[in-house]
Coordinates of C-alpha atoms in Angstrom, one line a residue:
X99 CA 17.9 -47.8 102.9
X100 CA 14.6 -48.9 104.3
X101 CA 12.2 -46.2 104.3
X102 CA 9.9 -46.4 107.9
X103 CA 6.3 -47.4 107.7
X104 CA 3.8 -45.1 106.9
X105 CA 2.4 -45.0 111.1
X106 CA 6.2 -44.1 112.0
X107 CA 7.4 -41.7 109.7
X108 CA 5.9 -38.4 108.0
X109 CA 6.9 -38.5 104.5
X110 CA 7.6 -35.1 102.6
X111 CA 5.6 -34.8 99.5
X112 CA 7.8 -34.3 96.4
X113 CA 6.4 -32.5 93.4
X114 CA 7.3 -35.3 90.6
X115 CA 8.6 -38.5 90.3
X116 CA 12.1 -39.9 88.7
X117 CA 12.7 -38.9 85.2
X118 CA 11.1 -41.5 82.6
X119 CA 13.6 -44.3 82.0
X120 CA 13.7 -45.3 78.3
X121 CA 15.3 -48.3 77.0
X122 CA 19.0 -48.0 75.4
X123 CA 20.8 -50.4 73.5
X124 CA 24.7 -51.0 75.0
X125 CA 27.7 -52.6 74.2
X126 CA 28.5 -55.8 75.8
X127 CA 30.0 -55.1 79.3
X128 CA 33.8 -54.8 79.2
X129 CA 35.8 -58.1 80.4
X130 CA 38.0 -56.0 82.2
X131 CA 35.6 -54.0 84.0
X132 CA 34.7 -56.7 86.1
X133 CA 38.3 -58.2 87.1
X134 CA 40.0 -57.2 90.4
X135 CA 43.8 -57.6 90.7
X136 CA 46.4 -56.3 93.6
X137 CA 48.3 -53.1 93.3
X138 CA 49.6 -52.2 90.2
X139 CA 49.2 -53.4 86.6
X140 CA 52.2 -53.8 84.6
X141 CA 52.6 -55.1 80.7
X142 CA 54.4 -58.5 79.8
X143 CA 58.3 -58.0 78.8
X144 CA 58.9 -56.1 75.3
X145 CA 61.4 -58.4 72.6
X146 CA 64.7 -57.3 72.1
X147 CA 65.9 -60.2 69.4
X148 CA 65.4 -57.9 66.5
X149 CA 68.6 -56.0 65.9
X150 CA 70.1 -59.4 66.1
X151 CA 67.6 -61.1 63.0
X152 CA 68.8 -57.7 61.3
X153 CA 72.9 -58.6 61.5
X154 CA 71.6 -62.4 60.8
X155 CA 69.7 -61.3 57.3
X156 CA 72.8 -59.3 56.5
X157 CA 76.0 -61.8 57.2
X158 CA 73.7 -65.0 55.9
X159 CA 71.9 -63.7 52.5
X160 CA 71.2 -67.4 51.6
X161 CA 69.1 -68.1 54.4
X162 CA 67.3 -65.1 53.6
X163 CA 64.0 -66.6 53.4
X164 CA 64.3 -68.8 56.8
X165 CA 65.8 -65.4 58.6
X166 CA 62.8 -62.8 57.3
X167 CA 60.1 -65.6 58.6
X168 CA 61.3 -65.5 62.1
X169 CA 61.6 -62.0 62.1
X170 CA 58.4 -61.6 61.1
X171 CA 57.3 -63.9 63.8
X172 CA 59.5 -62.1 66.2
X173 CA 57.2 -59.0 65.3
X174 CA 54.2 -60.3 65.6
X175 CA 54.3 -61.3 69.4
X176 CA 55.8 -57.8 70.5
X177 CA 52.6 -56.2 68.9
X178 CA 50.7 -59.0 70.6
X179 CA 52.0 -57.6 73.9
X180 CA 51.5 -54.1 73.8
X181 CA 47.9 -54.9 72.7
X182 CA 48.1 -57.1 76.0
X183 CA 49.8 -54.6 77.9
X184 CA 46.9 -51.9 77.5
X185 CA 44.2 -54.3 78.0
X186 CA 45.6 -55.1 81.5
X187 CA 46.1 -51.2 82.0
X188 CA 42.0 -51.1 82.3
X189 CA 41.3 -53.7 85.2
X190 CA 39.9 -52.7 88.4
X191 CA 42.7 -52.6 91.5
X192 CA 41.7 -54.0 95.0
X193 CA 40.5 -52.5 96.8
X194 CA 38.6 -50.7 94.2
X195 CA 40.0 -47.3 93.8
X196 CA 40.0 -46.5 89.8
X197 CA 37.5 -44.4 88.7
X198 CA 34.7 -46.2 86.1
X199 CA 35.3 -43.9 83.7
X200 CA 39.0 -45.1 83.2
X201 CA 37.5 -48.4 82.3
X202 CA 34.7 -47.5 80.3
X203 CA 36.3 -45.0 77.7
X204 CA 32.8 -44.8 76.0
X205 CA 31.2 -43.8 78.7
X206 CA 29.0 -46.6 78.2
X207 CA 27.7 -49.0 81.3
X208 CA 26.5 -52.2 82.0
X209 CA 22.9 -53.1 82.2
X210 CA 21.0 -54.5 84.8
X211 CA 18.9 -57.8 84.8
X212 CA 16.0 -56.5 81.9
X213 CA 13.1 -58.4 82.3
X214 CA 10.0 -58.2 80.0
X215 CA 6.6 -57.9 81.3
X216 CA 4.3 -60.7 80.8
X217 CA 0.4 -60.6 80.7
X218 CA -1.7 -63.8 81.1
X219 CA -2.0 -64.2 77.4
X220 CA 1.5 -64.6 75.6
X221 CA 0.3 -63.6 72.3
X222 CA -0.1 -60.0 74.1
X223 CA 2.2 -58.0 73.9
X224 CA 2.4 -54.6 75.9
X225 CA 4.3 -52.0 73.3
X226 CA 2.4 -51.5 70.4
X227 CA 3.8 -50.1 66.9
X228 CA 2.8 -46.8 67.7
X229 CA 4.3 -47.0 70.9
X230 CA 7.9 -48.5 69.5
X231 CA 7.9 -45.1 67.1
X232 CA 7.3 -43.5 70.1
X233 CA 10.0 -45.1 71.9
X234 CA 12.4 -45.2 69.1
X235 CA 12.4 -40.8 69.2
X236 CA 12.5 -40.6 72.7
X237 CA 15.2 -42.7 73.2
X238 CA 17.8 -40.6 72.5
X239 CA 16.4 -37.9 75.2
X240 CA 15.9 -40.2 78.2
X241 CA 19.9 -41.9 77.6
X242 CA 21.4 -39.8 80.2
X243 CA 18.7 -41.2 82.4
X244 CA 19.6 -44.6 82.1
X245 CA 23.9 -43.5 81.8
X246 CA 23.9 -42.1 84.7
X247 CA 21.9 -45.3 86.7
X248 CA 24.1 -48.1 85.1
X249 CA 27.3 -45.8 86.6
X250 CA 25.6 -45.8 89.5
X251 CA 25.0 -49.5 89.8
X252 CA 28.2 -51.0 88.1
X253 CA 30.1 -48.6 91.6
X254 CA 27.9 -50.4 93.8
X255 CA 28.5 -54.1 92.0
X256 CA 32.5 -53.7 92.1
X257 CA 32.6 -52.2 95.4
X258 CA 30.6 -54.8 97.4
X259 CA 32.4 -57.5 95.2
X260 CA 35.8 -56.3 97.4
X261 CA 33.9 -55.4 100.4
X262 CA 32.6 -59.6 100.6
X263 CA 35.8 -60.0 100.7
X264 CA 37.2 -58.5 103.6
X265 CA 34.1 -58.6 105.7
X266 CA 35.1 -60.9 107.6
X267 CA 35.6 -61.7 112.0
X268 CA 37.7 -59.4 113.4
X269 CA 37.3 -56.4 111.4
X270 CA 35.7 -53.2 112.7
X271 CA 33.0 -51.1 111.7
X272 CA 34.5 -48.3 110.7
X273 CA 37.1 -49.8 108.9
X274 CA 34.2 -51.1 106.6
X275 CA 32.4 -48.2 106.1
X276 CA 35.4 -46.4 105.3
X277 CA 36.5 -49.0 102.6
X278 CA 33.0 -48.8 101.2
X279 CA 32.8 -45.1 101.4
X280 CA 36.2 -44.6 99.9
X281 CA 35.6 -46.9 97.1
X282 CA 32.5 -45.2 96.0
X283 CA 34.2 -42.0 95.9
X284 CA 37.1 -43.2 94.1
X285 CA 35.4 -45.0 91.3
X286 CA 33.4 -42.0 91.0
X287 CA 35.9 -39.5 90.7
X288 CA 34.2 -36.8 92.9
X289 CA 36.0 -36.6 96.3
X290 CA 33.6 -34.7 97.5
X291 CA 35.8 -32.1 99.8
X292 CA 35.2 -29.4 97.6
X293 CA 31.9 -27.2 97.6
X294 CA 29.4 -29.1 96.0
X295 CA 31.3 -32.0 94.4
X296 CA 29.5 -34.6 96.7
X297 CA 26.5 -33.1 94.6
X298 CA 27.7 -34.5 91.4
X299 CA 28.7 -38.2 92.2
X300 CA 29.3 -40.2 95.7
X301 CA 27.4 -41.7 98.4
X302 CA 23.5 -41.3 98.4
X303 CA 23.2 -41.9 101.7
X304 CA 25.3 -43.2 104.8
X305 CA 26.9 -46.9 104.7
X306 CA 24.4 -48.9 107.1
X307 CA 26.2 -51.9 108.9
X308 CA 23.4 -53.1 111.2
X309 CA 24.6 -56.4 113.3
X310 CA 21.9 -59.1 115.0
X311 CA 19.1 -57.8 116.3
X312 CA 19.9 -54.0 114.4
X313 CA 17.7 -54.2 111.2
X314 CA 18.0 -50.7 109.9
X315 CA 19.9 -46.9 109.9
X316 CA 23.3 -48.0 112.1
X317 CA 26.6 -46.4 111.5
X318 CA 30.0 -45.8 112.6
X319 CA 30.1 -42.3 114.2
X320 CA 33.0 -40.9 115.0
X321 CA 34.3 -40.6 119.0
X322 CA 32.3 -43.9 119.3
X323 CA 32.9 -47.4 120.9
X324 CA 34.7 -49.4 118.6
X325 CA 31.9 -52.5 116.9
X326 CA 34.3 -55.9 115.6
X327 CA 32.4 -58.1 113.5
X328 CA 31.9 -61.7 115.4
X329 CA 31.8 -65.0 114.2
X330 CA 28.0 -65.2 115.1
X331 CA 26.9 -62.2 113.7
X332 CA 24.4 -61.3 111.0
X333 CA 25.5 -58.3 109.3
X334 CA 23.7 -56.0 106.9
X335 CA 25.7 -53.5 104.2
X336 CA 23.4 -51.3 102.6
X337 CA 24.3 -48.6 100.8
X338 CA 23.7 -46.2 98.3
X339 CA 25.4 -44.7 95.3
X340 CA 24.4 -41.8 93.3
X341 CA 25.6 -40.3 89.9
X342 CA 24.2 -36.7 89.3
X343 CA 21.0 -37.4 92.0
X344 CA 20.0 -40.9 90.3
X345 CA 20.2 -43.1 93.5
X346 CA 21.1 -46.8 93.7
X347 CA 20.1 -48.5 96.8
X348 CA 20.8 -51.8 97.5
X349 CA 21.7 -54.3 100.6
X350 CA 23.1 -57.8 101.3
X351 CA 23.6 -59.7 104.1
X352 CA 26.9 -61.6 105.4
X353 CA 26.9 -64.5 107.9
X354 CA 29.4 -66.6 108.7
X355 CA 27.3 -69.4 110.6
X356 CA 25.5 -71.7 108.5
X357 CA 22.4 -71.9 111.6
X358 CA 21.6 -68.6 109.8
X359 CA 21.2 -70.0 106.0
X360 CA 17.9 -70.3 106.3
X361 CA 17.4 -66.8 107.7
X362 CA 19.0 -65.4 104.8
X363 CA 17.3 -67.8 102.0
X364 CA 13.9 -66.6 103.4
X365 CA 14.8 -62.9 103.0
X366 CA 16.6 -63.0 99.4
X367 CA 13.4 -65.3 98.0
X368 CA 11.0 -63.1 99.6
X369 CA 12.9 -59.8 97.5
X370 CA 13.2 -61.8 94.5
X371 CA 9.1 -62.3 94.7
X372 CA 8.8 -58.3 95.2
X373 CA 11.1 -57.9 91.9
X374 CA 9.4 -60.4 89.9
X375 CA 5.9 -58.9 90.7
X376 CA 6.9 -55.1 90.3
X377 CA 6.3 -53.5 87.4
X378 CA 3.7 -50.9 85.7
X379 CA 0.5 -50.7 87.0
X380 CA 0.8 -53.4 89.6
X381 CA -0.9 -53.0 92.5
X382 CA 1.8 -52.3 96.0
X383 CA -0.7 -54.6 98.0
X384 CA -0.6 -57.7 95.7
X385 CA 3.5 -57.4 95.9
X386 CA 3.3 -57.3 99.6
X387 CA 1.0 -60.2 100.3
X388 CA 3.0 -61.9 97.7
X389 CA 6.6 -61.2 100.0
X390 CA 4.6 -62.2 103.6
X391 CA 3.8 -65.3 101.7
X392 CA 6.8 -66.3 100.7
X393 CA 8.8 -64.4 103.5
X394 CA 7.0 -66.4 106.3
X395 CA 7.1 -69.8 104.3
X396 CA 10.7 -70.3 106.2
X397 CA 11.5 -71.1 109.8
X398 CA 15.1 -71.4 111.3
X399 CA 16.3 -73.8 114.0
X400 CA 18.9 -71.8 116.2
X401 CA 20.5 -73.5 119.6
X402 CA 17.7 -76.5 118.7
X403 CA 14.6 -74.0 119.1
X404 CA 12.6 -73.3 115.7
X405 CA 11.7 -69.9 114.6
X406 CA 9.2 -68.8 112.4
X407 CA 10.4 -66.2 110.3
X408 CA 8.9 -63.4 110.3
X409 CA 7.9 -60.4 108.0
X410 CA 9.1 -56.6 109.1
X411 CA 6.4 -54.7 109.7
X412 CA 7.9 -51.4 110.6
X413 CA 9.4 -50.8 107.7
X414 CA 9.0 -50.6 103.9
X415 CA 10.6 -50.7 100.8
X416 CA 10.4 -47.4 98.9
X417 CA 10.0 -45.3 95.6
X418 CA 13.2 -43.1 95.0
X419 CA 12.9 -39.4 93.5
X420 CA 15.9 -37.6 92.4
X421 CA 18.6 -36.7 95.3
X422 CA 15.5 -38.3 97.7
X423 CA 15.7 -41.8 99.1
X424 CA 12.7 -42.2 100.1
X425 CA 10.1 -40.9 97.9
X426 CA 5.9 -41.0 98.8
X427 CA 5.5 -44.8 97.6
X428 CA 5.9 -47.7 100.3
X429 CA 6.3 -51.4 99.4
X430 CA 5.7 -53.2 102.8
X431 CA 6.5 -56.5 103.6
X432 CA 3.2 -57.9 104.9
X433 CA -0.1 -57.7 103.3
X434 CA -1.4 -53.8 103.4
X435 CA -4.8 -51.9 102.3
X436 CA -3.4 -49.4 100.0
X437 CA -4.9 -48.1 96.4
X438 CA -0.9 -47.3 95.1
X439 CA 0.1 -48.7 91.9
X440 CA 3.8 -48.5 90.7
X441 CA 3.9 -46.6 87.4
X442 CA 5.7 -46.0 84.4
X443 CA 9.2 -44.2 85.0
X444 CA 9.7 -45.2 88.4
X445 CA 12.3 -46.1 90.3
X446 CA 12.0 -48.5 93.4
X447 CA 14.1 -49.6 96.5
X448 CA 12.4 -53.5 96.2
X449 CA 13.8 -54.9 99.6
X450 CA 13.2 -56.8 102.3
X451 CA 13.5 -57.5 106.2
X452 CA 13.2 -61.1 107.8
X453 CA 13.2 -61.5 111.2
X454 CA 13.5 -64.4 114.5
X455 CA 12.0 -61.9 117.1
X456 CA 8.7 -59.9 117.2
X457 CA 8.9 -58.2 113.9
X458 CA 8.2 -54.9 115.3
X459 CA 11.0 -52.5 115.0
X460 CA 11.5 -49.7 117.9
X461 CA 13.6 -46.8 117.8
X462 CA 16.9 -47.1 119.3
X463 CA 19.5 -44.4 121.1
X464 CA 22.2 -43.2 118.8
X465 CA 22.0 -41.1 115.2
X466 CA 22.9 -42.6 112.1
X467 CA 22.1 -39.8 109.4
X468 CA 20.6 -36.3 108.7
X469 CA 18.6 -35.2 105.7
X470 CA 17.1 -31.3 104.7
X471 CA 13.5 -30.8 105.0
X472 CA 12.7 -28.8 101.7
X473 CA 9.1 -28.0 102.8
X474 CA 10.5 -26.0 105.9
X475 CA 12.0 -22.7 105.9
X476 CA 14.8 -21.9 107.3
X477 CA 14.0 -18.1 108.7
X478 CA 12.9 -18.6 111.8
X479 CA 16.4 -19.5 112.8
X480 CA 18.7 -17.2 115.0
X481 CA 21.8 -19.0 116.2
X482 CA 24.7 -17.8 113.7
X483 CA 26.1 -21.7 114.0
X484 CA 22.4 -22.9 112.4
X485 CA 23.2 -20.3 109.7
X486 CA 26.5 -21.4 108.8
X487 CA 25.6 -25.1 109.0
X488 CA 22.7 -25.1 107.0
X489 CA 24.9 -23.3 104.2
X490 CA 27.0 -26.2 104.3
X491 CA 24.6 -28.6 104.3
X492 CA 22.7 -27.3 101.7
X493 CA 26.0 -26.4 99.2
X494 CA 27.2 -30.5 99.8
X495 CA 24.4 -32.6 100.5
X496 CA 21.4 -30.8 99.3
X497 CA 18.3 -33.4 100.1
X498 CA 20.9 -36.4 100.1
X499 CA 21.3 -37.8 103.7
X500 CA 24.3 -37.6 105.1
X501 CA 25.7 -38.5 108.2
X502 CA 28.1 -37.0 111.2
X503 CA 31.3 -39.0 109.3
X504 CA 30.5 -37.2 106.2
X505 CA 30.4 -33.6 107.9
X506 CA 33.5 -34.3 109.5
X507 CA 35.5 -35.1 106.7
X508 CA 34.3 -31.8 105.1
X509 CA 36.2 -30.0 108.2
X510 CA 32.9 -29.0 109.9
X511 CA 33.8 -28.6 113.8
X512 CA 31.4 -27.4 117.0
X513 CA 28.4 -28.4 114.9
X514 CA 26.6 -29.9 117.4
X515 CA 24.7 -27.0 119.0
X516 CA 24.1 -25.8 115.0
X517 CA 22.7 -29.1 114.6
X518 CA 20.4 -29.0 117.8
X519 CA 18.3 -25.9 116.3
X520 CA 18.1 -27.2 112.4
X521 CA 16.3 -30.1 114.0
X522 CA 13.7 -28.2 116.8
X523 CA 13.4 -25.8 113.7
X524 CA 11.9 -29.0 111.8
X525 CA 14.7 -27.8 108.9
X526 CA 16.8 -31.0 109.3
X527 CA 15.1 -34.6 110.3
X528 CA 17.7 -37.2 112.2
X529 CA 17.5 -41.1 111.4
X530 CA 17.6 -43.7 114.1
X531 CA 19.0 -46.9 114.2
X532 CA 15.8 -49.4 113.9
X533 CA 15.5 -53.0 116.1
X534 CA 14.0 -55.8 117.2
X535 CA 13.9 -57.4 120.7
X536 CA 17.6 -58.5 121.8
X537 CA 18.7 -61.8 121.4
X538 CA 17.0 -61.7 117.8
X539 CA 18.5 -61.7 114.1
X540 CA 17.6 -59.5 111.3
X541 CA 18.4 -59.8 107.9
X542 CA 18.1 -57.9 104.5
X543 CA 18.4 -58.0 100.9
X544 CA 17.9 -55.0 98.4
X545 CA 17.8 -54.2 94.5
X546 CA 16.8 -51.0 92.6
X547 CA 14.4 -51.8 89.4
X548 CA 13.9 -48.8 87.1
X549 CA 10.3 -49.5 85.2
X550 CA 11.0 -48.5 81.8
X551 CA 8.2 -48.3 79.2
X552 CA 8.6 -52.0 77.7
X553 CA 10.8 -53.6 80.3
X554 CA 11.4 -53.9 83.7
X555 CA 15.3 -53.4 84.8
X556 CA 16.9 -54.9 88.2
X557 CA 19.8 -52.1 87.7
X558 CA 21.4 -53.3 91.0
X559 CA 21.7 -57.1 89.6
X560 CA 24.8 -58.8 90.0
X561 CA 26.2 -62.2 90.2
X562 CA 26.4 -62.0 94.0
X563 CA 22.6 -61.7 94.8

């Protein structure tokens, strides 16, 4: 979820950033984890030959020998298949609805892409001895940290794995969002329709589905026109998943027109440039010259008329604090003055926006989310609805965004006037869908990195993009 630039958008200080991320040895990421098979899972056939090796050993002692080997046998493969049995018990279903815990009884999670960092002399190495006893005692303390992110990320990996599947032409908006929303929930295993459960685990912010010239902050809303998804369209799916506040945020784009290849090559290389230059101490302007350069390297030839591809300026990448989005770091696309460095234990939203039209974005009508100011009170307000909805908001959502969809569900009705004051009050801010001149195509892609002490960790990573 891009974060808007700095001239468009007050950010809200926030008094610290994520918790230090410390590296963790794991176990090899289960085979089944990854595997997605229809409906139910059911064992192979059990064997029921043995009583009759038992009457055969009795009635023919002299083949004795010959009878207890093929009994034997006989026993072998009907062990084999209960062990085969409960190894098909823990695959994924499509769509994705079984929680990750179910799969990974040790509570154990993938990793992302680690990637070491590299100075200009390779006979230099960062972590020092002192540092790796360092390391070695605070690893234990910081393994929550990096638990609670891999969850996170291995939700987000299987659920857009099913969702590339069925976005395809003809299917609506909402249908999509609900599929992704409903996965995310399900694997997990907070529901979120009970006080404070959406707190623990879920959505960390609204599924965006922006189409053509739509870069950013688009939704379904509920009581609205109907979107299908067309041929020619250039979709974007981001979305976010946290576990206990730790927020992964990452996006892809889908089209289905091969005119657009290009578009989409320009934006993927451009992120991959932003996660190969991140890291500690690196300086936010050299990364975004770095993505302009290689964003606006590409052009695109659509109805025989070349585009230059351009950089999106009106909106950033982002630094992510704990059940915050956007924190007070931006990563822009196009070469900035700024004396920001990224640092060790953050967490970043490195992503992307290409563009065919102006590469200015403007505001657009329509709401996609709400999120709680928590540098404004809330006692200035008098309406009794404000009150009430506020209280909800702050028991479900806290400082995660949510959107109309998500209130909804909760059984919040006649919120609207409620709604009104929270935002003249300055208590709640709205988000805006985000575009480009018409007739233009936007597109996106997004990773989370988490800069750990001696590594660098693309916990988003998958073998998708």
């Amino acid at each position: 979820m891009g974060s808007k630039a700095p001239d468009d958008h007050r950010q809200a200080p926030d008094e610290s950033s994520a918790s230090t991320a410390i590296a963790v040895g794991n176990p090899p990421k289960l085979p089944a984890a990854s595997g997605l098979l229809h409906g139910a899972l059911e064992g192979e056939g059990e064997d029921d030959d043995d009583d009759d090796d038992d009457k055969a050993r009795a009635d023919f002692k002299s083949d004795l020998k010959c009878d207890s080997q093929s009994s034997q046998s006989k026993k072998k493969r009907k062990r084999s298949n209960k062990k085969k049995k409960k190894t098909l018990g823990d695959q994924q279903t499509t769509p994705p609805r079984v929680p990750l815990a179910s799969l990974f009884h040790d509570q154990r999670y993938p990793e992302g892409e680690i990637v070491e960092y590299t100075t200009n002399n390779d006979n230099l190495h960062r972590t020092t001895a002192e540092e790796l006893r360092h390391l070695s005692t605070a690893n234990n303390m910081n393994d929550e940290f990096l638990n609670d992110y891999r969850k996170a990320a291995e939700i987000h990996r299987q659920v857009r794995q099913y969702v590339q599947t069925i976005a395809k032409p003809g299917i609506s908006m909402s249908q999509l969002a609900e599929e992704i929303e409903d996965g995310v929930r399900a694997l997990t295993n907070h529901q979120g329709l009970e006080t404070g459960d959406a707190l623990k685990a879920g959505m960390g912010f609204p599924t965006g589905l922006c189409l053509n010239n739509i870069a950013a902050h688009w939704t379904p809303n509920p009581g609205a026109k109907e979107v299908i998804l067309q041929h020619d369209d250039v979709l974007k799916v981001d979305f976010g998943v946290h576990v206990r506040g730790r927020i992964v945020d990452s996006a892809f784009t889908v089209a289905f027109n091969s005119a657009y290849d290009n578009l989409l090559a320009a934006v993927k290389a451009a992120t991959n440039i932003g996660l190969k230059e991140a890291g500690i101490d690196a300086r936010i302007d050299h990364i975004s010259e770095q993505i302009q350069e290689v964003m606006e390297s590409y052009e695109v030839e659509l109805n025989r008329k070349v585009y230059p591809i351009k950089a999106v300026r009106s909106i950033t990448g982002h630094n992510i604090l704990r059940y915050k989005i956007h924190g007070d770091k931006q990563v822009p696309f196009v070469k900035t003055r700024t004396n920001q460095r990224m640092e060790e234990g953050d967490v970043f939203a490195i992503e992307t926006f290409g563009t065919t039209g102006k590469g200015y974005l403007r505001d657009d009508d329509g709401v996609y989310g709400y999120g709680r100011n928590e540098n404004v009170s809330a006692t200035g307000l008098h309406y009794a609805s404000a009150k009430s909805l506020l209280k909800t908001i702050d028991e479900n959502f806290g400082t995660l965004v949510f959107s109309r969809r998500f209130l909804e569900r909760l059984g919040v009705k006649h919120y609207h006037l409620g709604m009104r004051s929270l935002i003249s009050n300055g208590v709640v801010e709205t988000y805006g869908p985000l575009v480009d001149v018409p007739g233009s195509y936007v597109a996106q892609f997004e990773h989370t990195v988490l800069l750990r002490p001696n590594c660098k960790e693309i916990i988003s990573r998958g073998d998708d993009y």
